[in-house]
Amino acid sequence: MRFAADAALKNAGVRTERKNFEGATHEFFGMGAVVKDAKEAQAYAGRRLKQAFGKGG
């Protein structure tokens, strides 16, 4: 499945990455305290951002 934002960013020369959490809703990302996959998503995003900005991870 492609998303318009991905296509627009790639067309502008921006490298993108997406990880799908099957069955997750939009607000799932903020539920790390009670949803295991949300906590994993937060940790994954944090690691990837650190890597992207050269801060390790």
XYZ file of C-alpha atoms in Angstrom:
57
model
C 0.000 0.000 0.000
C 1.378 3.408 -0.983
C 0.647 6.650 0.775
C 0.531 10.072 -0.885
C 2.987 11.515 1.621
C 5.565 8.848 0.774
C 5.290 9.576 -2.933
C 5.511 13.347 -2.433
C 8.569 13.062 -0.197
C 10.319 10.638 -2.538
C 9.571 12.898 -5.511
C 11.241 15.718 -3.564
C 14.338 13.557 -3.033
C 13.665 12.712 0.607
C 14.483 9.169 1.757
C 11.488 7.608 3.495
C 10.892 4.482 5.516
C 7.663 2.996 6.797
C 7.009 0.149 9.217
C 3.468 -1.184 9.362
C 1.876 -2.375 12.597
C -1.035 -4.472 11.333
C -4.394 -3.559 12.858
C -3.094 -0.403 14.550
C -5.205 2.738 14.574
C -3.925 6.285 14.072
C -3.797 7.087 17.796
C -1.993 3.819 18.604
C 1.462 5.447 18.587
C 0.732 7.401 21.779
C -0.439 4.341 23.723
C 2.972 2.892 24.594
C 2.157 2.668 28.285
C -0.593 0.125 27.633
C -0.029 -1.373 24.147
C 3.130 -3.435 23.574
C 3.291 -2.764 19.823
C 2.927 0.975 20.439
C 5.874 0.905 22.824
C 7.851 -0.993 20.163
C 6.821 1.582 17.538
C 8.023 4.442 19.737
C 11.364 2.737 20.361
C 11.765 1.957 16.651
C 11.013 5.553 15.660
C 13.445 6.862 18.264
C 16.248 4.573 17.051
C 15.698 5.476 13.408
C 15.604 9.213 14.150
C 18.851 8.963 16.132
C 20.445 7.115 13.235
C 19.154 9.651 10.719
C 20.573 12.547 12.725
C 23.878 10.807 13.431
C 23.314 10.272 17.136
C 23.948 6.518 17.231
C 21.252 3.966 17.912
